[in-house]
Amino acid sequence: MTDLNAILAPGMLVAHPDHPDWGVGQVQSSIGGRITVNFPEAGKIVIDGTRIPLTLVSLGPSQA
């Protein structure tokens, strides 16, 4: 099983599995297992990526 949190990068869109009411958040940074995500309904949240498996929604805005 791949550790998705290990490959998260700024700009990717994610959802928190325990807080769907927070909406889809944009990854701001991912450093040493600490993932900072800006959620529309909860603001900027720092998540322990070793404990919370975020759900990838999108790779982010198109680079096309």
PDB file of N, CA and C in Angstrom:
ATOM      1  N   MET A   1       0.845  -1.184   0.000  1.00  0.00           N
ATOM      2  CA  MET A   1       0.000   0.000   0.000  1.00  0.00           C
ATOM      3  C   MET A   1       0.889   1.246   0.000  1.00  0.00           C
ATOM      4  N   THR A   2       0.619   2.174  -0.890  1.00  0.00           N
ATOM      5  CA  THR A   2       1.386   3.399  -1.004  1.00  0.00           C
ATOM      6  C   THR A   2       0.923   4.400   0.045  1.00  0.00           C
ATOM      7  N   ASP A   3       1.897   5.086   0.659  1.00  0.00           N
ATOM      8  CA  ASP A   3       1.578   6.130   1.616  1.00  0.00           C
ATOM      9  C   ASP A   3       1.314   7.413   0.842  1.00  0.00           C
ATOM     10  N   LEU A   4       0.052   7.691   0.576  1.00  0.00           N
ATOM     11  CA  LEU A   4      -0.335   8.854  -0.213  1.00  0.00           C
ATOM     12  C   LEU A   4       0.179  10.138   0.424  1.00  0.00           C
ATOM     13  N   ASN A   5       0.099  10.247   1.735  1.00  0.00           N
ATOM     14  CA  ASN A   5       0.518  11.474   2.408  1.00  0.00           C
ATOM     15  C   ASN A   5       1.976  11.811   2.106  1.00  0.00           C
ATOM     16  N   ALA A   6       2.806  10.803   1.856  1.00  0.00           N
ATOM     17  CA  ALA A   6       4.225  11.028   1.588  1.00  0.00           C
ATOM     18  C   ALA A   6       4.458  11.716   0.249  1.00  0.00           C
ATOM     19  N   ILE A   7       3.489  11.641  -0.665  1.00  0.00           N
ATOM     20  CA  ILE A   7       3.681  12.244  -1.981  1.00  0.00           C
ATOM     21  C   ILE A   7       2.858  13.513  -2.188  1.00  0.00           C
ATOM     22  N   LEU A   8       2.152  13.952  -1.152  1.00  0.00           N
ATOM     23  CA  LEU A   8       1.353  15.170  -1.284  1.00  0.00           C
ATOM     24  C   LEU A   8       2.263  16.366  -1.480  1.00  0.00           C
ATOM     25  N   ALA A   9       1.848  17.257  -2.370  1.00  0.00           N
ATOM     26  CA  ALA A   9       2.633  18.444  -2.687  1.00  0.00           C
ATOM     27  C   ALA A   9       1.716  19.664  -2.703  1.00  0.00           C
ATOM     28  N   PRO A  10       2.286  20.852  -2.511  1.00  0.00           N
ATOM     29  CA  PRO A  10       1.472  22.065  -2.552  1.00  0.00           C
ATOM     30  C   PRO A  10       0.634  22.160  -3.831  1.00  0.00           C
ATOM     31  N   GLY A  11      -0.615  22.555  -3.638  1.00  0.00           N
ATOM     32  CA  GLY A  11      -1.541  22.689  -4.758  1.00  0.00           C
ATOM     33  C   GLY A  11      -2.492  21.519  -4.909  1.00  0.00           C
ATOM     34  N   MET A  12      -2.119  20.342  -4.379  1.00  0.00           N
ATOM     35  CA  MET A  12      -3.006  19.182  -4.474  1.00  0.00           C
ATOM     36  C   MET A  12      -4.243  19.418  -3.603  1.00  0.00           C
ATOM     37  N   LEU A  13      -5.371  18.863  -4.042  1.00  0.00           N
ATOM     38  CA  LEU A  13      -6.628  19.005  -3.320  1.00  0.00           C
ATOM     39  C   LEU A  13      -6.939  17.710  -2.587  1.00  0.00           C
ATOM     40  N   VAL A  14      -7.268  17.840  -1.295  1.00  0.00           N
ATOM     41  CA  VAL A  14      -7.493  16.678  -0.444  1.00  0.00           C
ATOM     42  C   VAL A  14      -8.738  16.871   0.416  1.00  0.00           C
ATOM     43  N   ALA A  15      -9.199  15.754   0.978  1.00  0.00           N
ATOM     44  CA  ALA A  15     -10.302  15.779   1.932  1.00  0.00           C
ATOM     45  C   ALA A  15      -9.853  15.047   3.189  1.00  0.00           C
ATOM     46  N   HIS A  16     -10.361  15.486   4.332  1.00  0.00           N
ATOM     47  CA  HIS A  16     -10.062  14.830   5.605  1.00  0.00           C
ATOM     48  C   HIS A  16     -11.134  13.764   5.828  1.00  0.00           C
ATOM     49  N   PRO A  17     -10.735  12.500   6.023  1.00  0.00           N
ATOM     50  CA  PRO A  17     -11.737  11.425   6.129  1.00  0.00           C
ATOM     51  C   PRO A  17     -12.673  11.555   7.322  1.00  0.00           C
ATOM     52  N   ASP A  18     -12.244  12.213   8.390  1.00  0.00           N
ATOM     53  CA  ASP A  18     -13.084  12.349   9.586  1.00  0.00           C
ATOM     54  C   ASP A  18     -13.878  13.649   9.619  1.00  0.00           C
ATOM     55  N   HIS A  19     -13.603  14.557   8.670  1.00  0.00           N
ATOM     56  CA  HIS A  19     -14.266  15.859   8.674  1.00  0.00           C
ATOM     57  C   HIS A  19     -14.706  16.274   7.265  1.00  0.00           C
ATOM     58  N   PRO A  20     -15.650  15.543   6.668  1.00  0.00           N
ATOM     59  CA  PRO A  20     -16.101  15.909   5.320  1.00  0.00           C
ATOM     60  C   PRO A  20     -16.725  17.305   5.282  1.00  0.00           C
ATOM     61  N   ASP A  21     -17.205  17.777   6.434  1.00  0.00           N
ATOM     62  CA  ASP A  21     -17.816  19.102   6.511  1.00  0.00           C
ATOM     63  C   ASP A  21     -16.797  20.228   6.318  1.00  0.00           C
ATOM     64  N   TRP A  22     -15.502  19.926   6.390  1.00  0.00           N
ATOM     65  CA  TRP A  22     -14.463  20.934   6.162  1.00  0.00           C
ATOM     66  C   TRP A  22     -14.346  21.281   4.688  1.00  0.00           C
ATOM     67  N   GLY A  23     -14.862  20.429   3.814  1.00  0.00           N
ATOM     68  CA  GLY A  23     -14.769  20.657   2.379  1.00  0.00           C
ATOM     69  C   GLY A  23     -13.447  20.138   1.817  1.00  0.00           C
ATOM     70  N   VAL A  24     -13.192  20.479   0.569  1.00  0.00           N
ATOM     71  CA  VAL A  24     -11.965  20.070  -0.111  1.00  0.00           C
ATOM     72  C   VAL A  24     -10.901  21.125   0.157  1.00  0.00           C
ATOM     73  N   GLY A  25      -9.773  20.674   0.717  1.00  0.00           N
ATOM     74  CA  GLY A  25      -8.707  21.601   1.069  1.00  0.00           C
ATOM     75  C   GLY A  25      -7.539  21.526   0.107  1.00  0.00           C
ATOM     76  N   GLN A  26      -6.778  22.605   0.066  1.00  0.00           N
ATOM     77  CA  GLN A  26      -5.594  22.661  -0.789  1.00  0.00           C
ATOM     78  C   GLN A  26      -4.352  22.530   0.083  1.00  0.00           C
ATOM     79  N   VAL A  27      -3.476  21.585  -0.288  1.00  0.00           N
ATOM     80  CA  VAL A  27      -2.231  21.385   0.437  1.00  0.00           C
ATOM     81  C   VAL A  27      -1.365  22.630   0.278  1.00  0.00           C
ATOM     82  N   GLN A  28      -0.885  23.150   1.405  1.00  0.00           N
ATOM     83  CA  GLN A  28       0.005  24.304   1.410  1.00  0.00           C
ATOM     84  C   GLN A  28       1.459  23.857   1.511  1.00  0.00           C
ATOM     85  N   SER A  29       1.703  22.825   2.348  1.00  0.00           N
ATOM     86  CA  SER A  29       3.052  22.280   2.497  1.00  0.00           C
ATOM     87  C   SER A  29       2.979  20.885   3.083  1.00  0.00           C
ATOM     88  N   SER A  30       4.053  20.128   2.890  1.00  0.00           N
ATOM     89  CA  SER A  30       4.164  18.779   3.440  1.00  0.00           C
ATOM     90  C   SER A  30       5.629  18.572   3.812  1.00  0.00           C
ATOM     91  N   ILE A  31       5.922  18.680   5.105  1.00  0.00           N
ATOM     92  CA  ILE A  31       7.300  18.610   5.582  1.00  0.00           C
ATOM     93  C   ILE A  31       7.377  17.650   6.764  1.00  0.00           C
ATOM     94  N   GLY A  32       8.165  16.598   6.610  1.00  0.00           N
ATOM     95  CA  GLY A  32       8.387  15.665   7.713  1.00  0.00           C
ATOM     96  C   GLY A  32       7.137  15.053   8.291  1.00  0.00           C
ATOM     97  N   GLY A  33       6.162  14.743   7.447  1.00  0.00           N
ATOM     98  CA  GLY A  33       4.928  14.121   7.927  1.00  0.00           C
ATOM     99  C   GLY A  33       3.883  15.110   8.406  1.00  0.00           C
ATOM    100  N   ARG A  34       4.241  16.383   8.486  1.00  0.00           N
ATOM    101  CA  ARG A  34       3.283  17.431   8.881  1.00  0.00           C
ATOM    102  C   ARG A  34       2.765  18.098   7.615  1.00  0.00           C
ATOM    103  N   ILE A  35       1.453  17.974   7.407  1.00  0.00           N
ATOM    104  CA  ILE A  35       0.826  18.479   6.189  1.00  0.00           C
ATOM    105  C   ILE A  35      -0.070  19.652   6.557  1.00  0.00           C
ATOM    106  N   THR A  36       0.198  20.801   5.957  1.00  0.00           N
ATOM    107  CA  THR A  36      -0.634  21.976   6.190  1.00  0.00           C
ATOM    108  C   THR A  36      -1.617  22.084   5.035  1.00  0.00           C
ATOM    109  N   VAL A  37      -2.903  22.120   5.393  1.00  0.00           N
ATOM    110  CA  VAL A  37      -3.970  22.160   4.397  1.00  0.00           C
ATOM    111  C   VAL A  37      -4.888  23.328   4.717  1.00  0.00           C
ATOM    112  N   ASN A  38      -5.271  24.066   3.690  1.00  0.00           N
ATOM    113  CA  ASN A  38      -6.219  25.164   3.857  1.00  0.00           C
ATOM    114  C   ASN A  38      -7.598  24.674   3.418  1.00  0.00           C
ATOM    115  N   PHE A  39      -8.487  24.460   4.397  1.00  0.00           N
ATOM    116  CA  PHE A  39      -9.851  23.990   4.130  1.00  0.00           C
ATOM    117  C   PHE A  39     -10.803  25.184   4.101  1.00  0.00           C
ATOM    118  N   PRO A  40     -11.771  25.200   3.153  1.00  0.00           N
ATOM    119  CA  PRO A  40     -12.679  26.344   3.052  1.00  0.00           C
ATOM    120  C   PRO A  40     -13.545  26.557   4.289  1.00  0.00           C
ATOM    121  N   GLU A  41     -13.896  25.491   4.988  1.00  0.00           N
ATOM    122  CA  GLU A  41     -14.796  25.617   6.137  1.00  0.00           C
ATOM    123  C   GLU A  41     -14.089  25.513   7.483  1.00  0.00           C
ATOM    124  N   ALA A  42     -12.754  25.271   7.486  1.00  0.00           N
ATOM    125  CA  ALA A  42     -12.038  25.114   8.756  1.00  0.00           C
ATOM    126  C   ALA A  42     -10.778  25.965   8.825  1.00  0.00           C
ATOM    127  N   GLY A  43     -10.377  26.534   7.688  1.00  0.00           N
ATOM    128  CA  GLY A  43      -9.164  27.335   7.673  1.00  0.00           C
ATOM    129  C   GLY A  43      -7.923  26.465   7.536  1.00  0.00           C
ATOM    130  N   LYS A  44      -6.791  27.030   7.935  1.00  0.00           N
ATOM    131  CA  LYS A  44      -5.512  26.336   7.795  1.00  0.00           C
ATOM    132  C   LYS A  44      -5.330  25.360   8.951  1.00  0.00           C
ATOM    133  N   ILE A  45      -5.145  24.081   8.621  1.00  0.00           N
ATOM    134  CA  ILE A  45      -5.009  23.014   9.607  1.00  0.00           C
ATOM    135  C   ILE A  45      -3.696  22.271   9.344  1.00  0.00           C
ATOM    136  N   VAL A  46      -2.940  22.012  10.428  1.00  0.00           N
ATOM    137  CA  VAL A  46      -1.730  21.193  10.312  1.00  0.00           C
ATOM    138  C   VAL A  46      -2.105  19.778  10.744  1.00  0.00           C
ATOM    139  N   ILE A  47      -1.851  18.814   9.862  1.00  0.00           N
ATOM    140  CA  ILE A  47      -2.265  17.420  10.073  1.00  0.00           C
ATOM    141  C   ILE A  47      -1.040  16.534  10.227  1.00  0.00           C
ATOM    142  N   ASP A  48      -1.107  15.625  11.192  1.00  0.00           N
ATOM    143  CA  ASP A  48      -0.053  14.624  11.369  1.00  0.00           C
ATOM    144  C   ASP A  48      -0.302  13.531  10.335  1.00  0.00           C
ATOM    145  N   GLY A  49       0.473  13.551   9.259  1.00  0.00           N
ATOM    146  CA  GLY A  49       0.293  12.609   8.168  1.00  0.00           C
ATOM    147  C   GLY A  49       0.577  11.162   8.536  1.00  0.00           C
ATOM    148  N   THR A  50       1.219  10.926   9.686  1.00  0.00           N
ATOM    149  CA  THR A  50       1.460   9.550  10.124  1.00  0.00           C
ATOM    150  C   THR A  50       0.228   8.954  10.792  1.00  0.00           C
ATOM    151  N   ARG A  51      -0.732   9.806  11.152  1.00  0.00           N
ATOM    152  CA  ARG A  51      -1.936   9.335  11.840  1.00  0.00           C
ATOM    153  C   ARG A  51      -3.208   9.480  11.024  1.00  0.00           C
ATOM    154  N   ILE A  52      -3.254  10.467  10.124  1.00  0.00           N
ATOM    155  CA  ILE A  52      -4.468  10.748   9.357  1.00  0.00           C
ATOM    156  C   ILE A  52      -4.197  10.543   7.873  1.00  0.00           C
ATOM    157  N   PRO A  53      -4.817   9.538   7.254  1.00  0.00           N
ATOM    158  CA  PRO A  53      -4.639   9.322   5.805  1.00  0.00           C
ATOM    159  C   PRO A  53      -5.604  10.207   5.006  1.00  0.00           C
ATOM    160  N   LEU A  54      -5.102  11.305   4.492  1.00  0.00           N
ATOM    161  CA  LEU A  54      -5.941  12.205   3.699  1.00  0.00           C
ATOM    162  C   LEU A  54      -6.358  11.531   2.399  1.00  0.00           C
ATOM    163  N   THR A  55      -7.475  11.980   1.838  1.00  0.00           N
ATOM    164  CA  THR A  55      -7.988  11.442   0.589  1.00  0.00           C
ATOM    165  C   THR A  55      -7.685  12.426  -0.537  1.00  0.00           C
ATOM    166  N   LEU A  56      -6.992  11.955  -1.571  1.00  0.00           N
ATOM    167  CA  LEU A  56      -6.670  12.806  -2.712  1.00  0.00           C
ATOM    168  C   LEU A  56      -7.933  13.038  -3.530  1.00  0.00           C
ATOM    169  N   VAL A  57      -8.242  14.306  -3.804  1.00  0.00           N
ATOM    170  CA  VAL A  57      -9.402  14.671  -4.604  1.00  0.00           C
ATOM    171  C   VAL A  57      -8.952  15.058  -6.011  1.00  0.00           C
ATOM    172  N   SER A  58      -7.847  15.808  -6.084  1.00  0.00           N
ATOM    173  CA  SER A  58      -7.326  16.262  -7.372  1.00  0.00           C
ATOM    174  C   SER A  58      -5.859  16.613  -7.217  1.00  0.00           C
ATOM    175  N   LEU A  59      -5.130  16.527  -8.327  1.00  0.00           N
ATOM    176  CA  LEU A  59      -3.725  16.908  -8.301  1.00  0.00           C
ATOM    177  C   LEU A  59      -3.558  18.416  -8.259  1.00  0.00           C
ATOM    178  N   GLY A  60      -4.657  19.152  -8.403  1.00  0.00           N
ATOM    179  CA  GLY A  60      -4.602  20.599  -8.352  1.00  0.00           C
ATOM    180  C   GLY A  60      -4.928  21.211  -9.689  1.00  0.00           C
ATOM    181  N   PRO A  61      -4.777  22.531  -9.785  1.00  0.00           N
ATOM    182  CA  PRO A  61      -5.092  23.206 -11.048  1.00  0.00           C
ATOM    183  C   PRO A  61      -4.298  22.635 -12.217  1.00  0.00           C
ATOM    184  N   SER A  62      -4.932  22.586 -13.360  1.00  0.00           N
ATOM    185  CA  SER A  62      -4.287  22.037 -14.549  1.00  0.00           C
ATOM    186  C   SER A  62      -3.065  22.862 -14.925  1.00  0.00           C
ATOM    187  N   GLN A  63      -2.010  22.172 -15.327  1.00  0.00           N
ATOM    188  CA  GLN A  63      -0.787  22.830 -15.762  1.00  0.00           C
ATOM    189  C   GLN A  63      -0.792  23.075 -17.274  1.00  0.00           C
ATOM    190  N   ALA A  64      -1.895  22.743 -17.938  1.00  0.00           N
ATOM    191  CA  ALA A  64      -1.985  22.849 -19.393  1.00  0.00           C
ATOM    192  C   ALA A  64      -1.967  24.273 -19.894  1.00  0.00           C
TER     193      ALA A  64
END
